CSV table of C-alpha atoms in Angstrom, one decimal:
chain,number,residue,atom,x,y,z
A,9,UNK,CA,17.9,-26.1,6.3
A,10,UNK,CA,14.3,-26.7,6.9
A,11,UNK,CA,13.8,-23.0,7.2
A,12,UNK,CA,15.5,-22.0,4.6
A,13,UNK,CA,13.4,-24.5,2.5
A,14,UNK,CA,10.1,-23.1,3.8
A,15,UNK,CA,11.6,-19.6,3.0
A,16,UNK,CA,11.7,-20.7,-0.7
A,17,UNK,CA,8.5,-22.2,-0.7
A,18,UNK,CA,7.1,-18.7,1.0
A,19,UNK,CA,8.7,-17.0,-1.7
A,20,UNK,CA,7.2,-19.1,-5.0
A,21,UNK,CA,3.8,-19.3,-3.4
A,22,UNK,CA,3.5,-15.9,-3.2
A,23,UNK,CA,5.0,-15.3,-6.6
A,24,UNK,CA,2.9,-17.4,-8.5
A,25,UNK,CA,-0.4,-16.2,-7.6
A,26,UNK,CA,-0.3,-12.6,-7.2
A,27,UNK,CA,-1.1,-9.4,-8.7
A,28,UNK,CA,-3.5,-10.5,-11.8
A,29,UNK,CA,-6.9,-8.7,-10.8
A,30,UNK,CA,-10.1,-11.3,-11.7
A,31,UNK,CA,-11.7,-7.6,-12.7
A,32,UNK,CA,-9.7,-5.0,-14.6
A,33,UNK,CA,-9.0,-1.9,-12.8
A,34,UNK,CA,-10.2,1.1,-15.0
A,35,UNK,CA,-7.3,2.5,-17.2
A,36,UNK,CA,-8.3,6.0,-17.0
A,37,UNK,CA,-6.0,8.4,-16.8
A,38,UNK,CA,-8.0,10.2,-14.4
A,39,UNK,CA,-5.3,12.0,-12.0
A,40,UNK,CA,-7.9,13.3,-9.2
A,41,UNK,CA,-9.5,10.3,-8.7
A,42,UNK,CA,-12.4,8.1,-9.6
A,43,UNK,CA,-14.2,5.6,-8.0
A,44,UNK,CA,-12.5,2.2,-8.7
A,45,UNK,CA,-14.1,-0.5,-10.5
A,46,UNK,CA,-15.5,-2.9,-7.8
A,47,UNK,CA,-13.3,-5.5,-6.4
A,48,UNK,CA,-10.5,-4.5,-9.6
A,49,UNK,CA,-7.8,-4.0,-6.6
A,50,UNK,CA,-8.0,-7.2,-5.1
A,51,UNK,CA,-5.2,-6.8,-2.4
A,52,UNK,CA,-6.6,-3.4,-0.9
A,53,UNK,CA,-7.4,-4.0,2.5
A,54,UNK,CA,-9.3,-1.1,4.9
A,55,UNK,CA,-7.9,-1.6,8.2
A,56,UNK,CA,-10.2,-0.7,11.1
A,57,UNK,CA,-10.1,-0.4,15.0
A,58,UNK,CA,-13.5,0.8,16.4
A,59,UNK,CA,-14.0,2.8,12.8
A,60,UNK,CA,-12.0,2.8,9.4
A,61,UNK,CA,-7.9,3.8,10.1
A,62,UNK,CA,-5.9,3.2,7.5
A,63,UNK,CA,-5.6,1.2,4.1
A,64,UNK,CA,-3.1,-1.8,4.0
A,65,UNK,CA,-2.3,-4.9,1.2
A,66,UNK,CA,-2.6,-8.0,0.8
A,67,UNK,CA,0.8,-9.5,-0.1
A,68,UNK,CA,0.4,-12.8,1.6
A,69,UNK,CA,-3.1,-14.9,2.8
A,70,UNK,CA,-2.2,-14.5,6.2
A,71,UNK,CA,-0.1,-11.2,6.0
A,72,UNK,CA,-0.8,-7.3,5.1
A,73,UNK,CA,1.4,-4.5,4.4
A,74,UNK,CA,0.5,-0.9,5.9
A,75,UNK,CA,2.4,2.3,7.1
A,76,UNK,CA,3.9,2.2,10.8
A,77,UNK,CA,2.6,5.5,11.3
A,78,UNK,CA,-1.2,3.5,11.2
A,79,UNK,CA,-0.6,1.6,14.0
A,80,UNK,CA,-2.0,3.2,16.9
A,81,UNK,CA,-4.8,0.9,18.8
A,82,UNK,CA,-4.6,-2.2,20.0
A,83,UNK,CA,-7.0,-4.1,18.5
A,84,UNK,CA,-7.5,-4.3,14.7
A,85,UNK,CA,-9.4,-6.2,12.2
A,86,UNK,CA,-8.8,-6.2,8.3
A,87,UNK,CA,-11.8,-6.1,6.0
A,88,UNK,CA,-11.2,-7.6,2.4
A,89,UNK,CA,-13.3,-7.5,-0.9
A,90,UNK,CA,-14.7,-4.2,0.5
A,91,UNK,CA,-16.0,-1.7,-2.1
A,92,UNK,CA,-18.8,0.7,-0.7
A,93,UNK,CA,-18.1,1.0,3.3
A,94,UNK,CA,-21.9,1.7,3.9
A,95,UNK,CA,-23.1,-1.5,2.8
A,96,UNK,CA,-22.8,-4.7,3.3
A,97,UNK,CA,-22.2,-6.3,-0.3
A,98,UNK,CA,-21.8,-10.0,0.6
A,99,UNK,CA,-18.3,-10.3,-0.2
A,100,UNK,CA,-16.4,-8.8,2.5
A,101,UNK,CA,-13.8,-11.2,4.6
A,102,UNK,CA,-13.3,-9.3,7.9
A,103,UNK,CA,-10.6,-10.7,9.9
A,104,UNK,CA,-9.0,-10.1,13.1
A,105,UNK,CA,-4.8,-9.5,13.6
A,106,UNK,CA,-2.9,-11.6,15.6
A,107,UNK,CA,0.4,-9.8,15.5
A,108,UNK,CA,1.5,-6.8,14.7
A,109,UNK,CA,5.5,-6.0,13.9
A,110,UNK,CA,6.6,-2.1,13.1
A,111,UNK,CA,10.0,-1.6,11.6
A,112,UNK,CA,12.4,-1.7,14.0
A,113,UNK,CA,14.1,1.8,13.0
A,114,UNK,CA,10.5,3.2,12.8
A,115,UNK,CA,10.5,6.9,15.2
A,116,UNK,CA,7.1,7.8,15.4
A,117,UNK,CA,8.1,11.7,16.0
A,118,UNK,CA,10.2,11.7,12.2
A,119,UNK,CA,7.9,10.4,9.3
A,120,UNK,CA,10.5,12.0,7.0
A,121,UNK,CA,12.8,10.0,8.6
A,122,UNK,CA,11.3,7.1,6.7
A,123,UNK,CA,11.0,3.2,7.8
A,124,UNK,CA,6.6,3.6,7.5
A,125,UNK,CA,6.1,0.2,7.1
A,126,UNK,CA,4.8,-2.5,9.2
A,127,UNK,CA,3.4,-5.9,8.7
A,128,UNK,CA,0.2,-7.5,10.3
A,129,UNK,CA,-0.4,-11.1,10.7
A,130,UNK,CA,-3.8,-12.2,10.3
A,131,UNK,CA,-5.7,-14.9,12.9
A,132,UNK,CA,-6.7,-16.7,10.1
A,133,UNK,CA,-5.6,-16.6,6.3
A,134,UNK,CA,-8.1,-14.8,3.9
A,135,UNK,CA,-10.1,-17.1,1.4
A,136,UNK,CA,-8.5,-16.6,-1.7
A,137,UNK,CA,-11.5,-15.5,-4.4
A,138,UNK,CA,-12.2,-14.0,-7.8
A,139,UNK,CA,-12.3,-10.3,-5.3
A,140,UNK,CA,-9.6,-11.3,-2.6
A,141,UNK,CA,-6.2,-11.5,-4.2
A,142,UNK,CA,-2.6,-10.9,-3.2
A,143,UNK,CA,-0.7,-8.1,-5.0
A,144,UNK,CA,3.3,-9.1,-5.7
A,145,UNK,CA,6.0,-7.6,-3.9
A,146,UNK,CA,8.8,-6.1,-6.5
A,147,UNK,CA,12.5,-7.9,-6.4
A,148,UNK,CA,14.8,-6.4,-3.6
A,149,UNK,CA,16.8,-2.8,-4.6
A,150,UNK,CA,14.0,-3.0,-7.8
A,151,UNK,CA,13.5,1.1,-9.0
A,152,UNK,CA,10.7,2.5,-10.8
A,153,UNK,CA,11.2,4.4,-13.4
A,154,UNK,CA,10.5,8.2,-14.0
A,155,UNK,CA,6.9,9.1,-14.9
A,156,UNK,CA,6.0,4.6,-14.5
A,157,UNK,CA,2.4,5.2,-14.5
A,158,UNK,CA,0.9,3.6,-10.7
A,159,UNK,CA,-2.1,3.6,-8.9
A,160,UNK,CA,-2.9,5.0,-5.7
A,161,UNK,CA,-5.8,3.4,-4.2
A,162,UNK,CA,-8.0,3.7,-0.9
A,163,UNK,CA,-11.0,5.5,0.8
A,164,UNK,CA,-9.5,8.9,0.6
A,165,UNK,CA,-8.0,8.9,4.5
A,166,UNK,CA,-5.2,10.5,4.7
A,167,UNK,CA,-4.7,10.3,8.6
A,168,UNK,CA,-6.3,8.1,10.9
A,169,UNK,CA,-10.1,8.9,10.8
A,170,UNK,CA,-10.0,11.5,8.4
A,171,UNK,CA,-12.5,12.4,6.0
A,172,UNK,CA,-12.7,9.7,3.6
A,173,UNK,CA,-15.1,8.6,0.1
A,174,UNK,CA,-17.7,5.9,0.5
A,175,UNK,CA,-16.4,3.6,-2.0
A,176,UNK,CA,-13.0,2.6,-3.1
A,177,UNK,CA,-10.9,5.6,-5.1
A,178,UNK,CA,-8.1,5.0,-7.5
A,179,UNK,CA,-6.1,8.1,-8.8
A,180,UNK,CA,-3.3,7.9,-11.5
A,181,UNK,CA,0.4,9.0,-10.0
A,182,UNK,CA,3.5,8.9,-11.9
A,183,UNK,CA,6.3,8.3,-10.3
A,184,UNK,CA,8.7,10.9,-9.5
A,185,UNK,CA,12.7,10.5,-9.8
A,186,UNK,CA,14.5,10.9,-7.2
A,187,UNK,CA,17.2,12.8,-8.2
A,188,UNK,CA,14.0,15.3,-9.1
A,189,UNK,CA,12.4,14.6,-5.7
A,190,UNK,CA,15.7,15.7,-3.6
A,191,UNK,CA,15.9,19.0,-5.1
A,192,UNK,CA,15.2,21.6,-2.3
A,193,UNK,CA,12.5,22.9,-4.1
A,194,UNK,CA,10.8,19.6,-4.0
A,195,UNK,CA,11.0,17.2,-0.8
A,196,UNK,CA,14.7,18.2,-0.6
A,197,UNK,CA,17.1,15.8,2.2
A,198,UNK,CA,12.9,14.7,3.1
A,199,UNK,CA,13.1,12.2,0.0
A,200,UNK,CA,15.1,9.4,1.4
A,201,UNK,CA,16.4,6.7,-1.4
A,202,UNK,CA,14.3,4.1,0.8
A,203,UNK,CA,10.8,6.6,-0.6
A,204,UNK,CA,8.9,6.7,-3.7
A,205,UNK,CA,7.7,9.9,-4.7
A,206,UNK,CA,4.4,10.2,-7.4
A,207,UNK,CA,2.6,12.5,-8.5
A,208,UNK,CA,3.0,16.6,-7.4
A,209,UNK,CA,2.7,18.3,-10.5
A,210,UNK,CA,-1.1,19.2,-9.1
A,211,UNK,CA,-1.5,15.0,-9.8
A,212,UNK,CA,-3.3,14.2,-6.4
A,213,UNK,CA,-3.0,11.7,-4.3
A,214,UNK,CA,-6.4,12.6,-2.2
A,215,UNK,CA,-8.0,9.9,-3.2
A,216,UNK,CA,-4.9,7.3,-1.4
A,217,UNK,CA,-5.2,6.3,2.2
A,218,UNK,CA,-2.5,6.6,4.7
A,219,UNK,CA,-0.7,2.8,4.6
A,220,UNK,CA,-2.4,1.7,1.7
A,221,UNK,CA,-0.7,0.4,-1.7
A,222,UNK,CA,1.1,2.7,-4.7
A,223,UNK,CA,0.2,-0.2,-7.3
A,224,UNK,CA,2.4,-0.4,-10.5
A,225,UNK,CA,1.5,-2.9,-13.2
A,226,UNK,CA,4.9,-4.7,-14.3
A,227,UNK,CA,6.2,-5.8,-17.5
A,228,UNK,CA,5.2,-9.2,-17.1
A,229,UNK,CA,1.8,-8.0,-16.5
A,230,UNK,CA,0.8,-8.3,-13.2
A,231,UNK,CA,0.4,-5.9,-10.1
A,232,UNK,CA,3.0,-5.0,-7.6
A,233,UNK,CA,2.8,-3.0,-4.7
A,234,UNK,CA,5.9,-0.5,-5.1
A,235,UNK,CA,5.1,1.9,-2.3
A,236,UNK,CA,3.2,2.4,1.3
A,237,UNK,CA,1.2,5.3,1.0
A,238,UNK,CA,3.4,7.4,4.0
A,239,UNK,CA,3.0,11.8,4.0
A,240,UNK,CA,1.2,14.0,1.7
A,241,UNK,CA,2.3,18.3,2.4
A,242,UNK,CA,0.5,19.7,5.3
A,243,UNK,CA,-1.0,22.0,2.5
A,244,UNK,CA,-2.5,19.8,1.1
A,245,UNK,CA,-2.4,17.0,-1.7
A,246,UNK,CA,-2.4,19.4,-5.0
A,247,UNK,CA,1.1,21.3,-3.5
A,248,UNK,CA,3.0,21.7,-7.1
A,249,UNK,CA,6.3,20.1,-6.3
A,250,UNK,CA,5.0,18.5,-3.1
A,251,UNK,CA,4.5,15.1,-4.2
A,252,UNK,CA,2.9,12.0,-2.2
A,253,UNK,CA,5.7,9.6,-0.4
A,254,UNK,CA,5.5,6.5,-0.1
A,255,UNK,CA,7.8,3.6,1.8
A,256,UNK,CA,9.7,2.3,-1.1
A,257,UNK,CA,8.8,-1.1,-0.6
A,258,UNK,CA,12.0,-2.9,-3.1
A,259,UNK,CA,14.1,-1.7,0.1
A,260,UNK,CA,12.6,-3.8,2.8
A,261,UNK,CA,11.9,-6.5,1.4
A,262,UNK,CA,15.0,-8.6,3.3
A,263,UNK,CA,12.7,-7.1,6.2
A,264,UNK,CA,9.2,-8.0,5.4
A,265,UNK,CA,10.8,-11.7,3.7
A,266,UNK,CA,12.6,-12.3,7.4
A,267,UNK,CA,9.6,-11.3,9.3
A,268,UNK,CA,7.1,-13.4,7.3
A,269,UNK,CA,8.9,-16.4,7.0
A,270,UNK,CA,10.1,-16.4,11.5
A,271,UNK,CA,6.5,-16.2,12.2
């Protein structure tokens, strides 16, 4: 009963004050990236080790949302209200994780096999600003539609340590059906119903990082993080028909609901 109750609560808190950026994020309809307007994607989190891994969101002050597949030291720290990794810009919250919980289903030798998600609980909850902001999670089973116009957003890693831009990158990616996705030319039986495919017709999703958010503004005007940034093609992120996938996060949400409110 009592649980339950606190479940509810979990749910409208994080509801009621997530996804409305303090800054606007830059409209452009820039499709190979450009460098974000400061602070505009208040969720985006770079997750670090001993350097820069991975991205992840905010969804929660004590909780972000990343790909299993960036999990791989022991030790991390989350840094918020970061913009330009080279300097130190005042802002920045940099906070250690406490626990760490993959998907259960997650196989670490089948990406394609989807289940990239995993949740990190923070040692202390992030201080809530005009630049450090949760982004909303979408209803359970929620679809996007064809060509929705989202956001792909990160430093430009798209595996742990790789190559990456100094300061945060946004790129326009429309979403991709899946019943175009599965075709064999495409991603074929690779493009599970539990994915979101954007971009791939040469739109470019260099400018994402590996477990960071696919952000799509909703109807009701605010931000939600549809997908987890999960495998671009091996040839690279401008393969025609190859588009970026990304965990579809409207099918784990009984998941990442569960694991939030038991710990």
């Amino acid at each position: 009963e009592m649980e339950l109750a606190f479940y509810f609560l979990l749910v409208v808190t994080a509801v009621s004050g997530c996804g409305v950026p303090n800054y606007q994020p830059k409209s452009s309809r820039v499709v190979n990236g450009e460098e974000a307007r400061p602070y505009s994607w208040p969720w985006q989190v770079s997750l670090e080790s001993f350097f820069p891994t991975c991205g992840g969101t905010l969804i929660a002050p004590d909780w972000v949302l990343t790909a299993a597949h960036c999990i791989t030291f022991h030790t991390y720290k989350v840094v918020l209200a970061e913009h330009d990794m080279t300097k130190e810009e005042g802002p920045e919250q940099s906070i250690m994780v406490k626990k760490m919980f993959i998907h259960p289903k997650w196989d670490d030798n089948c990406v394609s096999c989807g289940n990239d998600i995993a949740l990190l609980k923070l040692e202390t909850s992030a201080v809530i600003s005009d630049k450090v902001q949760p982004a909303c999670l979408p209803p359970h089973g929620a679809t996007l539609a064809h060509n929705q116009p989202c956001y792909v957003t990160g430093w430009g890693r798209l595996y742990s340590g790789g190559p990456k831009a100094t300061t945060l990158q946004q790129a326009l990616l429309p979403v991709v059906d899946h019943s175009v996705c599965n075709q064999s030319d495409w991603w074929g039986s690779s493009a599970k119903t539990t994915m979101v495919c954007a971009g791939g017709e040469s739109k470019s999703a260099c400018h994402g990082d590996s477990g960071g958010p696919l952000n799509c503004k909703n109807r009701d005007g605010r931000w939600y993080v549809e997908g987890v940034t999960s495998f671009v093609d091996g040839r690279g992120c401008n393969t025609p028909q190859k588009p970026t996938m990304f965990t579809r996060v409207a099918s784990f949400i009984p998941w990442i609901s569960e694991t939030m409110a038991r710990n």
